[in-house]
Each structure stands twice: as C-alpha cells, then as structure tokens.
PDB file of C-alpha atoms in Angstrom:
ATOM      1  CA  MET A  16     -94.227 -12.362  -2.455  1.00 45.00           C
ATOM      2  CA  MET A  17     -96.512 -13.854  -5.149  1.00 44.00           C
ATOM      3  CA  ALA A  18     -94.463 -17.139  -5.004  1.00 52.00           C
ATOM      4  CA  SER A  19     -95.236 -17.486  -1.283  1.00 58.00           C
ATOM      5  CA  ARG A  20     -98.949 -16.872  -1.568  1.00 64.00           C
ATOM      6  CA  GLY A  21    -100.910 -19.687   0.224  1.00 71.00           C
ATOM      7  CA  TYR A  22     -97.758 -21.305   1.599  1.00 70.00           C
ATOM      8  CA  ASP A  23     -96.874 -18.727   4.285  1.00 77.00           C
ATOM      9  CA  MET A  24    -100.120 -18.994   6.345  1.00 75.00           C
ATOM     10  CA  THR A  25     -98.732 -21.806   8.610  1.00 77.00           C
ATOM     11  CA  PRO A  26     -95.265 -23.104   9.578  1.00 78.00           C
ATOM     12  CA  THR A  27     -96.472 -26.657   8.876  1.00 79.00           C
ATOM     13  CA  MET A  28     -96.576 -26.306   5.037  1.00 82.00           C
ATOM     14  CA  TYR A  29     -93.767 -26.585   2.614  1.00 83.00           C
ATOM     15  CA  SER A  30     -93.801 -24.576  -0.568  1.00 83.00           C
ATOM     16  CA  PRO A  31     -93.217 -26.365  -3.912  1.00 83.00           C
ATOM     17  CA  ASP A  32     -89.580 -25.307  -3.837  1.00 83.00           C
ATOM     18  CA  GLY A  33     -89.093 -26.771  -0.391  1.00 84.00           C
ATOM     19  CA  ARG A  34     -89.274 -23.580   1.795  1.00 85.00           C
ATOM     20  CA  ILE A  35     -91.096 -22.934   5.041  1.00 87.00           C
ATOM     21  CA  TYR A  36     -91.881 -19.170   4.731  1.00 88.00           C
ATOM     22  CA  GLN A  37     -93.000 -18.681   8.332  1.00 90.00           C
ATOM     23  CA  VAL A  38     -89.511 -19.798   9.511  1.00 93.00           C
ATOM     24  CA  GLU A  39     -87.819 -17.564   6.991  1.00 92.00           C
ATOM     25  CA  TYR A  40     -89.933 -14.614   8.159  1.00 93.00           C
ATOM     26  CA  ALA A  41     -88.862 -15.261  11.734  1.00 95.00           C
ATOM     27  CA  ILE A  42     -85.177 -15.453  10.694  1.00 95.00           C
ATOM     28  CA  GLU A  43     -85.615 -12.088   8.947  1.00 95.00           C
ATOM     29  CA  THR A  44     -86.947 -10.686  12.258  1.00 95.00           C
ATOM     30  CA  VAL A  45     -83.671 -11.724  13.838  1.00 97.00           C
ATOM     31  CA  LYS A  46     -81.773  -9.940  11.070  1.00 95.00           C
ATOM     32  CA  ARG A  47     -83.654  -6.705  11.796  1.00 94.00           C
ATOM     33  CA  GLY A  48     -82.767  -6.820  15.542  1.00 93.00           C
ATOM     34  CA  THR A  49     -79.791  -5.022  17.085  1.00 93.00           C
ATOM     35  CA  LEU A  50     -76.436  -6.757  17.310  1.00 95.00           C
ATOM     36  CA  ALA A  51     -75.550  -9.412  19.911  1.00 97.00           C
ATOM     37  CA  ILE A  52     -72.035 -10.905  20.108  1.00 98.00           C
ATOM     38  CA  GLY A  53     -70.525 -13.863  21.821  1.00 98.00           C
ATOM     39  CA  ILE A  54     -66.753 -14.505  22.146  1.00 98.00           C
ATOM     40  CA  GLN A  55     -65.089 -17.558  23.723  1.00 98.00           C
ATOM     41  CA  THR A  56     -61.541 -17.451  25.217  1.00 97.00           C
ATOM     42  CA  LYS A  57     -59.415 -19.712  27.343  1.00 96.00           C
ATOM     43  CA  GLU A  58     -60.142 -17.325  30.203  1.00 97.00           C
ATOM     44  CA  GLY A  59     -63.912 -17.220  29.890  1.00 97.00           C
ATOM     45  CA  VAL A  60     -66.741 -16.051  27.624  1.00 98.00           C
ATOM     46  CA  ILE A  61     -68.027 -12.592  26.710  1.00 98.00           C
ATOM     47  CA  MET A  62     -71.597 -11.606  25.767  1.00 98.00           C
ATOM     48  CA  ALA A  63     -72.262  -8.123  24.412  1.00 97.00           C
ATOM     49  CA  VAL A  64     -75.346  -6.487  22.911  1.00 96.00           C
ATOM     50  CA  GLU A  65     -76.245  -3.141  21.293  1.00 94.00           C
ATOM     51  CA  GLU A  66     -78.962  -1.316  23.176  1.00 91.00           C
ATOM     52  CA  LYS A  67     -79.898   2.236  22.465  1.00 84.00           C
ATOM     53  CA  PRO A  68     -81.757   3.678  25.411  1.00 80.00           C
ATOM     54  CA  ARG A  69     -84.201   6.591  25.199  1.00 79.00           C
ATOM     55  CA  THR A  70     -83.402   9.818  26.927  1.00 78.00           C
ATOM     56  CA  LEU A  71     -85.321   9.016  30.141  1.00 79.00           C
ATOM     57  CA  GLN A  72     -84.915   5.302  30.154  1.00 79.00           C
ATOM     58  CA  SER A  73     -83.035   3.693  33.040  1.00 79.00           C
ATOM     59  CA  THR A  74     -79.699   2.380  31.733  1.00 75.00           C
ATOM     60  CA  ASN A  75     -78.690   0.136  34.573  1.00 79.00           C
ATOM     61  CA  ILE A  76     -80.889  -2.757  33.337  1.00 82.00           C
ATOM     62  CA  THR A  77     -80.204  -4.648  30.153  1.00 88.00           C
ATOM     63  CA  GLN A  78     -83.121  -5.977  28.062  1.00 90.00           C
ATOM     64  CA  LYS A  79     -81.114  -8.439  25.905  1.00 96.00           C
ATOM     65  CA  ILE A  80     -78.653 -10.214  28.214  1.00 97.00           C
ATOM     66  CA  PHE A  81     -80.021 -12.881  30.632  1.00 97.00           C
ATOM     67  CA  GLN A  82     -78.653 -15.165  33.255  1.00 97.00           C
ATOM     68  CA  VAL A  83     -79.918 -18.748  32.965  1.00 98.00           C
ATOM     69  CA  ASP A  84     -77.809 -20.339  35.805  1.00 97.00           C
ATOM     70  CA  TYR A  85     -74.846 -19.239  37.647  1.00 96.00           C
ATOM     71  CA  HIS A  86     -72.566 -20.424  34.883  1.00 97.00           C
ATOM     72  CA  ILE A  87     -74.648 -19.742  31.810  1.00 98.00           C
ATOM     73  CA  GLY A  88     -75.820 -16.584  30.171  1.00 98.00           C
ATOM     74  CA  VAL A  89     -77.797 -15.671  27.018  1.00 98.00           C
ATOM     75  CA  ALA A  90     -77.645 -12.750  24.594  1.00 98.00           C
ATOM     76  CA  ALA A  91     -80.558 -12.249  22.239  1.00 98.00           C
ATOM     77  CA  ALA A  92     -81.327 -10.600  18.869  1.00 97.00           C
ATOM     78  CA  GLY A  93     -84.738 -10.287  17.375  1.00 96.00           C
ATOM     79  CA  TYR A  94     -88.139 -10.160  19.078  1.00 95.00           C
ATOM     80  CA  ILE A  95     -87.061  -9.898  22.739  1.00 95.00           C
ATOM     81  CA  PRO A  96     -90.359 -10.988  24.386  1.00 96.00           C
ATOM     82  CA  ASP A  97     -89.777 -14.405  22.672  1.00 96.00           C
ATOM     83  CA  ALA A  98     -86.341 -14.415  24.210  1.00 97.00           C
ATOM     84  CA  ARG A  99     -87.724 -13.863  27.712  1.00 96.00           C
ATOM     85  CA  VAL A 100     -90.030 -16.871  27.328  1.00 96.00           C
ATOM     86  CA  GLN A 101     -87.183 -19.047  26.110  1.00 97.00           C
ATOM     87  CA  VAL A 102     -84.839 -17.910  28.856  1.00 98.00           C
ATOM     88  CA  ASP A 103     -87.532 -18.758  31.534  1.00 97.00           C
ATOM     89  CA  ASN A 104     -87.831 -22.155  29.916  1.00 97.00           C
ATOM     90  CA  ALA A 105     -84.064 -22.599  30.077  1.00 98.00           C
ATOM     91  CA  ARG A 106     -84.049 -21.584  33.792  1.00 97.00           C
ATOM     92  CA  PHE A 107     -86.649 -24.196  34.680  1.00 97.00           C
ATOM     93  CA  PHE A 108     -84.799 -26.859  32.684  1.00 97.00           C
ATOM     94  CA  SER A 109     -81.455 -25.934  34.375  1.00 97.00           C
ATOM     95  CA  GLN A 110     -83.024 -26.060  37.849  1.00 96.00           C
ATOM     96  CA  GLY A 111     -84.698 -29.342  37.063  1.00 96.00           C
ATOM     97  CA  ASN A 112     -81.360 -30.809  35.919  1.00 95.00           C
ATOM     98  CA  ARG A 113     -79.767 -29.719  39.282  1.00 94.00           C
ATOM     99  CA  MET A 114     -82.681 -31.144  41.353  1.00 95.00           C
ATOM    100  CA  THR A 115     -82.588 -34.430  39.339  1.00 95.00           C
ATOM    101  CA  TYR A 116     -78.891 -35.095  38.953  1.00 94.00           C
ATOM    102  CA  ASP A 117     -77.368 -32.919  41.658  1.00 94.00           C
ATOM    103  CA  GLU A 118     -75.109 -31.169  39.197  1.00 94.00           C
ATOM    104  CA  SER A 119     -75.004 -28.182  36.974  1.00 94.00           C
ATOM    105  CA  VAL A 120     -76.353 -28.578  33.435  1.00 96.00           C
ATOM    106  CA  GLU A 121     -73.979 -28.488  30.486  1.00 97.00           C
ATOM    107  CA  VAL A 122     -74.155 -25.541  28.067  1.00 98.00           C
ATOM    108  CA  ALA A 123     -74.686 -27.783  25.160  1.00 98.00           C
ATOM    109  CA  THR A 124     -77.626 -29.426  26.842  1.00 97.00           C
ATOM    110  CA  VAL A 125     -79.345 -26.147  27.358  1.00 98.00           C
ATOM    111  CA  ALA A 126     -78.704 -25.087  23.781  1.00 98.00           C
ATOM    112  CA  LYS A 127     -80.124 -28.328  22.454  1.00 98.00           C
ATOM    113  CA  HIS A 128     -83.203 -28.069  24.783  1.00 98.00           C
ATOM    114  CA  LEU A 129     -83.922 -24.537  23.472  1.00 98.00           C
ATOM    115  CA  ALA A 130     -83.349 -25.561  19.878  1.00 98.00           C
ATOM    116  CA  ASP A 131     -85.755 -28.481  20.357  1.00 97.00           C
ATOM    117  CA  GLN A 132     -88.429 -26.050  21.711  1.00 95.00           C
ATOM    118  CA  SER A 133     -87.961 -23.670  18.800  1.00 96.00           C
ATOM    119  CA  HIS A 134     -88.303 -26.556  16.367  1.00 95.00           C
ATOM    120  CA  GLN A 135     -91.575 -27.628  17.881  1.00 94.00           C
ATOM    121  CA  PHE A 136     -92.983 -24.191  17.013  1.00 93.00           C
ATOM    122  CA  THR A 137     -92.388 -25.084  13.337  1.00 92.00           C
ATOM    123  CA  GLN A 138     -94.330 -28.249  13.443  1.00 90.00           C
ATOM    124  CA  TYR A 139     -97.882 -27.291  14.625  1.00 86.00           C
ATOM    125  CA  SER A 140    -100.585 -25.166  13.303  1.00 82.00           C
ATOM    126  CA  GLY A 141    -101.890 -22.320  15.451  1.00 84.00           C
ATOM    127  CA  VAL A 142     -98.405 -21.271  16.594  1.00 87.00           C
ATOM    128  CA  ARG A 143     -95.695 -19.205  15.083  1.00 91.00           C
ATOM    129  CA  PRO A 144     -91.905 -19.705  15.134  1.00 94.00           C
ATOM    130  CA  ASN A 145     -89.879 -17.764  17.790  1.00 95.00           C
ATOM    131  CA  GLY A 146     -88.775 -14.502  16.203  1.00 96.00           C
ATOM    132  CA  VAL A 147     -85.407 -14.502  18.042  1.00 97.00           C
ATOM    133  CA  ALA A 148     -81.946 -16.021  17.891  1.00 98.00           C
ATOM    134  CA  LEU A 149     -79.958 -16.684  21.119  1.00 98.00           C
ATOM    135  CA  ILE A 150     -76.309 -16.775  21.876  1.00 98.00           C
ATOM    136  CA  ILE A 151     -75.908 -19.242  24.823  1.00 98.00           C
ATOM    137  CA  ALA A 152     -72.575 -18.898  26.500  1.00 98.00           C
ATOM    138  CA  GLY A 153     -71.142 -20.463  29.580  1.00 98.00           C
ATOM    139  CA  ILE A 154     -68.502 -22.695  31.279  1.00 97.00           C
ATOM    140  CA  ASP A 155     -69.213 -26.227  32.426  1.00 96.00           C
ATOM    141  CA  GLN A 156     -67.231 -29.417  33.072  1.00 94.00           C
ATOM    142  CA  LYS A 157     -66.072 -29.458  29.506  1.00 94.00           C
ATOM    143  CA  GLY A 158     -64.817 -25.844  29.558  1.00 96.00           C
ATOM    144  CA  GLU A 159     -65.914 -22.670  27.814  1.00 97.00           C
ATOM    145  CA  SER A 160     -68.469 -22.762  25.021  1.00 97.00           C
ATOM    146  CA  ILE A 161     -70.795 -20.697  22.900  1.00 98.00           C
ATOM    147  CA  TYR A 162     -73.855 -21.891  20.975  1.00 98.00           C
ATOM    148  CA  VAL A 163     -76.342 -20.085  18.708  1.00 98.00           C
ATOM    149  CA  THR A 164     -80.035 -21.171  18.320  1.00 98.00           C
ATOM    150  CA  ASP A 165     -82.296 -19.734  15.620  1.00 97.00           C
ATOM    151  CA  PRO A 166     -86.037 -19.864  14.859  1.00 96.00           C
ATOM    152  CA  SER A 167     -85.670 -23.032  12.760  1.00 95.00           C
ATOM    153  CA  GLY A 168     -84.455 -25.068  15.720  1.00 96.00           C
ATOM    154  CA  THR A 169     -80.957 -25.246  14.505  1.00 96.00           C
ATOM    155  CA  TYR A 170     -78.031 -24.943  17.110  1.00 97.00           C
ATOM    156  CA  VAL A 171     -74.416 -24.506  16.213  1.00 98.00           C
ATOM    157  CA  GLN A 172     -71.208 -24.061  18.320  1.00 98.00           C
ATOM    158  CA  TYR A 173     -68.920 -21.131  17.679  1.00 98.00           C
ATOM    159  CA  ALA A 174     -65.779 -19.555  19.009  1.00 97.00           C
ATOM    160  CA  ALA A 175     -67.015 -16.095  18.167  1.00 98.00           C
ATOM    161  CA  ILE A 176     -70.274 -15.014  16.565  1.00 98.00           C
ATOM    162  CA  ALA A 177     -72.494 -11.995  15.867  1.00 98.00           C
ATOM    163  CA  ILE A 178     -76.260 -12.142  15.315  1.00 97.00           C
ATOM    164  CA  GLY A 179     -78.697  -9.371  14.308  1.00 96.00           C
ATOM    165  CA  ALA A 180     -78.584  -6.373  11.953  1.00 94.00           C
ATOM    166  CA  GLY A 181     -75.275  -6.164  10.114  1.00 92.00           C
ATOM    167  CA  SER A 182     -74.075  -9.478  11.492  1.00 95.00           C
ATOM    168  CA  ASP A 183     -72.513 -10.620   8.170  1.00 95.00           C
ATOM    169  CA  ASP A 184     -70.096  -7.655   8.200  1.00 95.00           C
ATOM    170  CA  VAL A 185     -69.355  -8.070  11.922  1.00 96.00           C
ATOM    171  CA  ASN A 186     -68.696 -11.824  11.528  1.00 97.00           C
ATOM    172  CA  GLY A 187     -66.197 -11.031   8.809  1.00 96.00           C
ATOM    173  CA  PHE A 188     -64.569  -8.537  11.285  1.00 95.00           C
ATOM    174  CA  LEU A 189     -64.489 -11.172  14.027  1.00 96.00           C
ATOM    175  CA  GLU A 190     -62.966 -13.681  11.632  1.00 96.00           C
ATOM    176  CA  LYS A 191     -60.200 -11.176  10.818  1.00 95.00           C
ATOM    177  CA  HIS A 192     -59.385 -10.240  14.456  1.00 95.00           C
ATOM    178  CA  TYR A 193     -60.385 -13.181  16.735  1.00 96.00           C
ATOM    179  CA  ASN A 194     -57.521 -15.164  18.181  1.00 94.00           C
ATOM    180  CA  ALA A 195     -58.137 -18.287  20.317  1.00 93.00           C
ATOM    181  CA  ASP A 196     -55.274 -17.265  22.580  1.00 95.00           C
ATOM    182  CA  MET A 197     -56.578 -13.780  23.346  1.00 96.00           C
ATOM    183  CA  SER A 198     -57.452 -12.795  26.939  1.00 96.00           C
ATOM    184  CA  ILE A 199     -60.938 -12.202  28.125  1.00 97.00           C
ATOM    185  CA  ASP A 200     -60.154  -8.466  28.328  1.00 96.00           C
ATOM    186  CA  GLU A 201     -59.069  -8.419  24.701  1.00 96.00           C
ATOM    187  CA  ALA A 202     -62.285 -10.293  23.771  1.00 97.00           C
ATOM    188  CA  ALA A 203     -64.305  -7.632  25.569  1.00 97.00           C
ATOM    189  CA  SER A 204     -62.444  -4.896  23.643  1.00 96.00           C
ATOM    190  CA  LEU A 205     -63.072  -6.818  20.376  1.00 96.00           C
ATOM    191  CA  ALA A 206     -66.738  -7.047  21.199  1.00 96.00           C
ATOM    192  CA  ILE A 207     -67.013  -3.258  21.662  1.00 95.00           C
ATOM    193  CA  ALA A 208     -65.052  -2.633  18.394  1.00 94.00           C
ATOM    194  CA  SER A 209     -67.429  -5.127  16.607  1.00 94.00           C
ATOM    195  CA  ILE A 210     -70.534  -3.352  17.778  1.00 93.00           C
ATOM    196  CA  ASN A 211     -69.054   0.061  16.978  1.00 91.00           C
ATOM    197  CA  LEU A 212     -68.247  -1.142  13.509  1.00 88.00           C
ATOM    198  CA  LYS A 213     -71.842  -0.832  12.496  1.00 74.00           C
ATOM    199  CA  ASP A 214     -73.001   1.865  14.814  1.00 68.00           C
ATOM    200  CA  GLU A 215     -73.443   5.424  13.721  1.00 62.00           C
ATOM    201  CA  GLN A 216     -71.332   6.776  16.576  1.00 60.00           C
ATOM    202  CA  LYS A 217     -68.405   4.502  15.876  1.00 62.00           C
ATOM    203  CA  ASP A 218     -67.220   5.012  19.472  1.00 69.00           C
ATOM    204  CA  GLY A 219     -68.519   5.258  23.000  1.00 81.00           C
ATOM    205  CA  ILE A 220     -70.192   2.721  25.250  1.00 88.00           C
ATOM    206  CA  ASN A 221     -73.601   4.229  26.008  1.00 88.00           C
ATOM    207  CA  HIS A 222     -75.201   1.853  23.538  1.00 90.00           C
ATOM    208  CA  ILE A 223     -73.441  -1.302  24.742  1.00 93.00           C
ATOM    209  CA  LYS A 224     -74.296  -3.817  27.462  1.00 95.00           C
ATOM    210  CA  MET A 225     -71.970  -6.637  28.405  1.00 97.00           C
ATOM    211  CA  ALA A 226     -71.663  -9.658  30.649  1.00 97.00           C
ATOM    212  CA  LYS A 227     -68.915 -12.178  31.204  1.00 98.00           C
ATOM    213  CA  ILE A 228     -68.184 -15.485  32.803  1.00 98.00           C
ATOM    214  CA  THR A 229     -64.563 -16.103  33.790  1.00 97.00           C
ATOM    215  CA  SER A 230     -62.945 -19.487  33.844  1.00 96.00           C
ATOM    216  CA  GLU A 231     -61.715 -18.684  37.455  1.00 95.00           C
ATOM    217  CA  SER A 232     -65.110 -17.807  39.004  1.00 95.00           C
ATOM    218  CA  LYS A 233     -67.480 -19.689  36.573  1.00 96.00           C
ATOM    219  CA  VAL A 234     -70.107 -17.177  37.644  1.00 97.00           C
ATOM    220  CA  PHE A 235     -72.114 -14.891  35.459  1.00 97.00           C
ATOM    221  CA  GLU A 236     -71.458 -11.228  36.084  1.00 96.00           C
ATOM    222  CA  LYS A 237     -72.434  -8.005  34.406  1.00 96.00           C
ATOM    223  CA  VAL A 238     -69.714  -5.661  33.214  1.00 95.00           C
ATOM    224  CA  THR A 239     -69.815  -2.232  34.838  1.00 93.00           C
ATOM    225  CA  GLU A 240     -69.557   1.083  32.963  1.00 91.00           C
ATOM    226  CA  ALA A 241     -66.078   1.641  34.437  1.00 93.00           C
ATOM    227  CA  GLU A 242     -64.932  -1.670  32.951  1.00 95.00           C
ATOM    228  CA  LEU A 243     -66.504  -0.854  29.612  1.00 94.00           C
ATOM    229  CA  GLN A 244     -64.595   2.396  29.539  1.00 93.00           C
ATOM    230  CA  ASN A 245     -61.364   0.534  30.062  1.00 93.00           C
ATOM    231  CA  TYR A 246     -62.160  -2.029  27.421  1.00 94.00           C
ATOM    232  CA  LEU A 247     -63.090   0.847  24.965  1.00 92.00           C
ATOM    233  CA  GLN A 248     -59.581   2.320  25.325  1.00 90.00           C
ATOM    234  CA  ASN A 249     -58.136  -0.958  23.955  1.00 88.00           C
ATOM    235  CA  ALA A 250     -60.760  -1.408  21.324  1.00 87.00           C
ATOM    236  CA  THR A 251     -59.013   1.057  18.953  1.00 84.00           C
ATOM    237  CA  LYS A 252     -56.419  -1.563  18.033  1.00 83.00           C
ATOM    238  CA  PHE A 253     -59.205  -3.549  16.367  1.00 83.00           C
ATOM    239  CA  SER A 254     -60.647  -0.598  14.502  1.00 71.00           C
ATOM    240  CA  PRO A 255     -60.852  -1.074  10.727  1.00 63.00           C
ATOM    241  CA  GLN A 256     -58.163   0.763   8.807  1.00 55.00           C
TER     242      GLN A 256
END
C-alpha cells in the first residue's frame, strides 16, 4: 500500500510505474463479486449468475441479470448498483438506435458504448470508476455474440467466459469443457456445473439464476426453476473428476 500512497486518490493520476490504482481497486471489486457466466452456442446464448438469497428473500427476481433490449441481456459481477446504472444507459442507447435507424442495435455496439462510458469514469476527477464488470450477450444480424466490459473501459468478445470470485478456475473449467458445437441445453448445464464448481454446496440450483436467448426466437427469456432442474441433471457429466 505504501507504493500507492498519493497516487490512488484520483483515477486521473498515473503512478511512477504506470498504474492507475483507482481502476485496479475497481477491478478488485469485480473479483470479490459472485460469479457470472456467459456461454455462446449456435443455438443461442446463456447467461447465468450465482445469487444466494436470504431465508425470507423473494427468489423470483434476479438482481444480477438484466434485459437491455428484446435480443440483448446482461449479467453482472461486482458492485450491482453500478450495473443498474449502466444497464439503464444501455436501454436508452438501444431505444435511441431503434428510433433513429429503425432497426435493432448490434450487441457489439452496445458493448462498445458501455465500455466508452466506463472509460470516461477513469478520465475525470471527482468521479470513481464503475466497480462492476458486465457480460453482454445477445443475437443480432451477425449472429450470436458475447462481450465482457470491465471498469477500465476494455471490452472483449468471448465464446464462453466467467467473471467474479473464482473466475480464473471457472474459466479453466470452461476451456476444458466448452465445445462450439454444443446445444444451448448443454451450455446451460455447463453453466450450472461451472457455478457449482466454486460453490460450497457443489450441487443444487437454489443459488443460480439464468436467462437465455435462442437463435430461433431471438428474444430474452428467463429460465424457470423447472428448466434449471432439468439442466442440473445433465450437469453431472461436466463435474470434475
């Protein structure tokens, strides 16, 4: 911490070794958040998050998966209030694109827009970087795609990705088991197995929320508990030996 003294008071200042500590702190916030996973297939995209509800908390509402447009969804890890602000921004942007061009916005365009917004919060004094990373998944004219944005303003496209606590191990698990030819149902089972890889329970679905967009419908839809139970049965084939 001594090395950062004086250089971590604002996101506009570089340290002598070329670091922006406020951005690094924000990225650390993401690493402390619960898992979020995105998986792309030829049949659609899957978004899944780990949510551990309290005993009396309503479980039919997810706090970490959002719909941006009918064909785009977002899964978040980190400081979720920042995610809500970014999602609202993305919704206005998407609606504006439809009003201006009379067509649905591309997933990559939304990802770049949100990354640009995050980057702006690293360039001005009096603000702090967003403490959240987003998985932006959807289907547009170019097909299925998944992007990840982080607090630095970077955005990268992936076929399968995990963000949040334990994501390094989960990404290794995804690299081992992901197949570009897998069905969307298999991808959903893989997402459950990936979340349970780091969870204390190692099984069950009470701590998992999921949404999908199929290539057939191109519409964001939440996955029901009954569907999650079916996916859980097939998740065992991805379990680590």
